[in-house]
Amino acid sequence: MSDQPISRYPVPRLEDLPEDIRARILQVQEKSGFIPNVFLALAHRPAEWRAFFAYHDALMEKEGGLTKAEREMIVVATSGANDCQYCVVAHGAILRVRAKNPLVADQVAVNYRKADIAPRQKAMLDFAMKVALDSGRIGEADFAALREQGFSDEDIWDIGAIAAFFGLSNRMANLTNMRPNDEFYLLGRLPKAK
Amino acid sequence: MSDQPISRYPVPRLEDLPEDIRARILQVQEKSGFIPNVFLALAHRPAEWRAFFAYHDALMEKEGGLTKAEREMIVVATSGANDCQYCVVAHGAILRVRAKNPLVADQVAVNYRKADIAPRQKAMLDFAMKVALDSGRIGEADFAALREQGFSDEDIWDIGAIAAFFGLSNRMANLTNMRPNDEFYLLGRLPKAK
Amino acid sequence: MSDQPISRYPVPRLEDLPEDIRARILQVQEKSGFIPNVFLALAHRPAEWRAFFAYHDALMEKEGGLTKAEREMIVVATSGANDCQYCVVAHGAILRVRAKNPLVADQVAVNYRKADIAPRQKAMLDFAMKVALDSGRIGEADFAALREQGFSDEDIWDIGAIAAFFGLSNRMANLTNMRPNDEFYLLGRLPKAK
Amino acid sequence: MSDQPISRYPVPRLEDLPEDIRARILQVQEKSGFIPNVFLALAHRPAEWRAFFAYHDALMEKEGGLTKAEREMIVVATSGANDCQYCVVAHGAILRVRAKNPLVADQVAVNYRKADIAPRQKAMLDFAMKVALDSGRIGEADFAALREQGFSDEDIWDIGAIAAFFGLSNRMANLTNMRPNDEFYLLGRLPKAK
Amino acid sequence: MSDQPISRYPVPRLEDLPEDIRARILQVQEKSGFIPNVFLALAHRPAEWRAFFAYHDALMEKEGGLTKAEREMIVVATSGANDCQYCVVAHGAILRVRAKNPLVADQVAVNYRKADIAPRQKAMLDFAMKVALDSGRIGEADFAALREQGFSDEDIWDIGAIAAFFGLSNRMANLTNMRPNDEFYLLGRLPKAK
Amino acid sequence: MSDQPISRYPVPRLEDLPEDIRARILQVQEKSGFIPNVFLALAHRPAEWRAFFAYHDALMEKEGGLTKAEREMIVVATSGANDCQYCVVAHGAILRVRAKNPLVADQVAVNYRKADIAPRQKAMLDFAMKVALDSGRIGEADFAALREQGFSDEDIWDIGAIAAFFGLSNRMANLTNMRPNDEFYLLGRLPKAK
């Protein structure tokens, strides 16, 4: 299966990449044990690659009111709604690891309303889905509902921005026919893997 | 997590069930090592239970032009479209086992168009999705497209009937808030589990 | 018009059918004066036929909090939403007979919100439509709304299960291009026919 | 049942109507044996009434390539798509009378693709539905498809204009909660009634 | 650009038109400085032309609780929802002139929820959009919401009827591929043009 | 009107911004004569601001097979589909300037199928809309259609990436309730302004 192309577009060899991109990729490989295909597939366009991962890090690595597991819930739920196989599989794995919960990713991917998550998290995902699917109707009532659950306005920006950014990511993955690495499927599913 | 209710409705105890239902359930438990929750949740209504599993077996256990893995592909793809967590998780597991492929179920659940399956199988799922989502528009052109892929008219009935039957199953799972067994999530994912 | 095929698939002759199926069909013919085409079209697959009618009877012939007319309202409203000509025409006739009301079936088929039915029945059909069209969003609020109208949880199961079962039936009718008998169109419309 | 209001809005008495409107209404009553409620409900606004029926007559009473039955098919199919009970019931009756066919209206109302009508008429209804539901995508290919079925460009204007005009009519009926006369339900269903 | 056809259909010359139609068109030209293309494109069918403009005037020129600018807001918002280029451009111009506001038309055309209009006007447009897109679900709650904003039942008829009439207009413009006059684009945008 | 807030979130003062951000903003102000609100509204989050504009420039300022006007067409068409007032108004202005055409932006915003653009540009926008609205169904046939119009695979990446990036931008504008500058509305509409 690993012979399948990971993108419709040419995928650069590590050694042909600009130094900064190669360094980051090697660092990820070091940490994860493999290179997630998104790093290679998007490297076909170095300038876009740099902006993409800068944006990603600004949202996913920052401090804030959302836990890292909650951010991954947003990614998995909205990527499911956007029919993005790469992001559901890859971020499903990260969600399992971050939440230390082997079940939650598959639940959220299909129907977060029935997942083993808190009511506050379901409200968070209701809003993320509205950003993903019907952002023109976002209004004060949506903000009020989240504030009632204890989210600050900065948290709400985070929720919306993560949904918006992965909407971009989902579309790029669908455009390039990006293939999830085989490694993601099992990650975080086994007690020892946590 | 196993303390969570498996249905919004009362779940009968095995010993309170009619003999025929209990016998079938014990047989499944014997074979699978656990009792899939659908057998217990639907047993709240024995007459419906009997009809449900008779229908299930008539479609899923019969001989025919579709392999058992292909039938499970239909279940997983259409259950995803119907937002049914129970069926995606449970039949995703069965699909992995039947296809001897740990990746295919997650792929089909999110977007079968990008799954590691044959073009003939994608055509099969195109039709299953039309039955699930827009059956009033089924016409001769749909039959012609499937015949071109080598499906007989009896195969087409099978594809359509499986999509239709699991549409019923998906709605019952959503009505009862049926919870997938924890065991399903890992089933068929490990080399040794196959 | 009666020369038109009643199914895309071969329709068995009565004398070629298994004894149990033929007996039931003759009994229906005795009672109704004609054989509704669904009995013949589905008999192409005897095992599925048996499960289908066992399920049908378990939902439509049982005792319970819903009147028989109310059950037919569910069938007509959801079959309209599923674009199923056979079920709207056939069950529209049965609804007219059961409700002793020559107008209600045509009203419910187009827009039940404007039909001559009770508010409680409109709430019942709101829920049935959600099961038919968006079952993944069923939640506690839906159950609460029905309980407020006096429905028990068992009634709610009935409403949901009828919508789910006829969703299967609608899809099989669309798959097989099932043709409603000419007799249905006039049934229950004339004062004397009641 | 005849005690039910026929509109959310005040309905003028015949004797209070302007002479031209009353004359037309009496003429219709003379011909049909009853006054279709649309004539009374819309008379709440005489200026709009006059424009409405002038438009109606310009499309439905003129000579042209479409038979009167075909024009009513367009009304019934698009009114079904617009969830308009009044127009499906009232124009279903007229369609039965015009087509001298007691079955065709119920078939077209639910799913014209499976009705006992000619392929040319199904193409006509495909276009009418596009005008009703997605007119922004009408393009040369749609015109070409109809020309291939023998429709002239003037016929295509008729098809589109009828779908557009009854879209207005459907919305007015839904706005005013217009009730179809009981008389419509049976009209054209009995051999002698033709 | 002015060489582009203004309709898919033949456009009559002014001198070939019936006297009443030509008189009205010359009057409009006198007042506006140009002939809006809708007057010429629809004149291909004089009887429909007369009914169309009689209906238009009955709704847009009458007295009533809605200002003329508010009526144009309804036209612009619903024409946007119906993908009608002619009506958004032409009535956007009229809205700018009537509201003496060079910004409001572009705002309403894209997303009236974020336009510089009063809450009462947003409620008015919520209802107009329901009439345009989902009239079968109009119910008492919609009327109550508008009454709370101070609209009378006659105002509500006006809102609904304008949305319904321009739904017809939008579909005719899309059917005929009607082209907005170049003059509309700049109208009402410049301080001096008001 | 200029007193209206430009964002739901706090908007930093120029002098409080990091040097690199302030410098870029002053440069834009120098060139355009005003500061487009997106530069200020997004500056609430400097790290995201930097990634956003780096991404923007990578797609919109690069060399390639698409003209700058064509890129703006993509922005306007997809922003209309995403109900984003800010982007339709702001990029509508830029499109008018880039295309040296005062009409094209309003046409594309409502219905690009009827705009004064080349067939090749309509094909480009068909694909952009699929990326914006249904990216999970992108397949080889879409690529083939664009190649037939002379687009290279790199051009297709550009089309898709612009649609994807502005999908993010649209959602951020809707999240923050971003207000278009009054200056945009008239830009590029007057002969002298070109």
PDB file of C-alpha atoms in Angstrom, chain A residues 59-60 66 70-71 73-79 82 124-133 135 138 156-171, chain F residues 164 167-168 171-172 175:
ATOM      1  CA  LEU A  59      -3.364  28.190  16.058  1.00  0.00           C
ATOM      2  CA  MET A  60      -2.390  24.755  17.264  1.00  0.00           C
ATOM      3  CA  LEU A  66      -8.697  25.297  24.559  1.00  0.00           C
ATOM      4  CA  GLU A  70     -10.095  20.121  22.063  1.00  0.00           C
ATOM      5  CA  ARG A  71      -8.347  21.744  19.120  1.00  0.00           C
ATOM      6  CA  MET A  73     -11.653  17.628  18.097  1.00  0.00           C
ATOM      7  CA  ILE A  74     -12.418  20.715  16.046  1.00  0.00           C
ATOM      8  CA  VAL A  75     -10.132  19.503  13.275  1.00  0.00           C
ATOM      9  CA  VAL A  76     -11.641  16.021  13.187  1.00  0.00           C
ATOM     10  CA  ALA A  77     -15.279  17.129  13.292  1.00  0.00           C
ATOM     11  CA  THR A  78     -14.947  19.791  10.611  1.00  0.00           C
ATOM     12  CA  SER A  79     -12.727  17.639   8.396  1.00  0.00           C
ATOM     13  CA  ASN A  82     -15.598  18.560   4.561  1.00  0.00           C
ATOM     14  CA  MET A 124     -17.659  24.176  20.838  1.00  0.00           C
ATOM     15  CA  LEU A 125     -18.160  21.767  17.938  1.00  0.00           C
ATOM     16  CA  ASP A 126     -21.610  23.154  17.119  1.00  0.00           C
ATOM     17  CA  PHE A 127     -19.939  26.505  16.575  1.00  0.00           C
ATOM     18  CA  ALA A 128     -17.006  25.028  14.651  1.00  0.00           C
ATOM     19  CA  MET A 129     -19.471  23.307  12.320  1.00  0.00           C
ATOM     20  CA  LYS A 130     -21.327  26.575  11.747  1.00  0.00           C
ATOM     21  CA  VAL A 131     -18.037  28.238  10.822  1.00  0.00           C
ATOM     22  CA  ALA A 132     -17.238  25.337   8.495  1.00  0.00           C
ATOM     23  CA  LEU A 133     -20.624  25.056   6.826  1.00  0.00           C
ATOM     24  CA  SER A 135     -20.377  31.059   8.418  1.00  0.00           C
ATOM     25  CA  ILE A 138     -22.815  33.524  12.596  1.00  0.00           C
ATOM     26  CA  ILE A 156     -14.167  31.685  20.281  1.00  0.00           C
ATOM     27  CA  TRP A 157     -11.678  33.202  17.851  1.00  0.00           C
ATOM     28  CA  ASP A 158      -9.540  30.089  18.333  1.00  0.00           C
ATOM     29  CA  ILE A 159     -12.462  27.751  17.652  1.00  0.00           C
ATOM     30  CA  GLY A 160     -13.496  29.668  14.557  1.00  0.00           C
ATOM     31  CA  ALA A 161      -9.984  30.133  13.246  1.00  0.00           C
ATOM     32  CA  ILE A 162      -9.139  26.447  13.630  1.00  0.00           C
ATOM     33  CA  ALA A 163     -12.316  25.495  11.761  1.00  0.00           C
ATOM     34  CA  ALA A 164     -11.483  28.057   9.081  1.00  0.00           C
ATOM     35  CA  PHE A 165      -7.829  27.068   8.730  1.00  0.00           C
ATOM     36  CA  PHE A 166      -8.584  23.370   8.447  1.00  0.00           C
ATOM     37  CA  GLY A 167     -11.253  24.184   5.904  1.00  0.00           C
ATOM     38  CA  LEU A 168      -8.323  25.421   3.818  1.00  0.00           C
ATOM     39  CA  SER A 169      -6.299  22.357   4.706  1.00  0.00           C
ATOM     40  CA  ASN A 170      -9.175  19.990   3.822  1.00  0.00           C
ATOM     41  CA  ARG A 171      -9.571  21.622   0.425  1.00  0.00           C
TER      42      ARG A 171
ATOM     43  CA  ALA F 164      -9.271  27.311  -0.474  1.00  0.00           C
ATOM     44  CA  GLY F 167     -12.549  30.100   2.078  1.00  0.00           C
ATOM     45  CA  LEU F 168     -10.421  30.645   5.185  1.00  0.00           C
ATOM     46  CA  ARG F 171     -14.782  32.467   7.431  1.00  0.00           C
ATOM     47  CA  MET F 172     -12.502  34.800   9.389  1.00  0.00           C
ATOM     48  CA  LEU F 175     -16.325  35.267  12.439  1.00  0.00           C
TER      49      LEU F 175
END
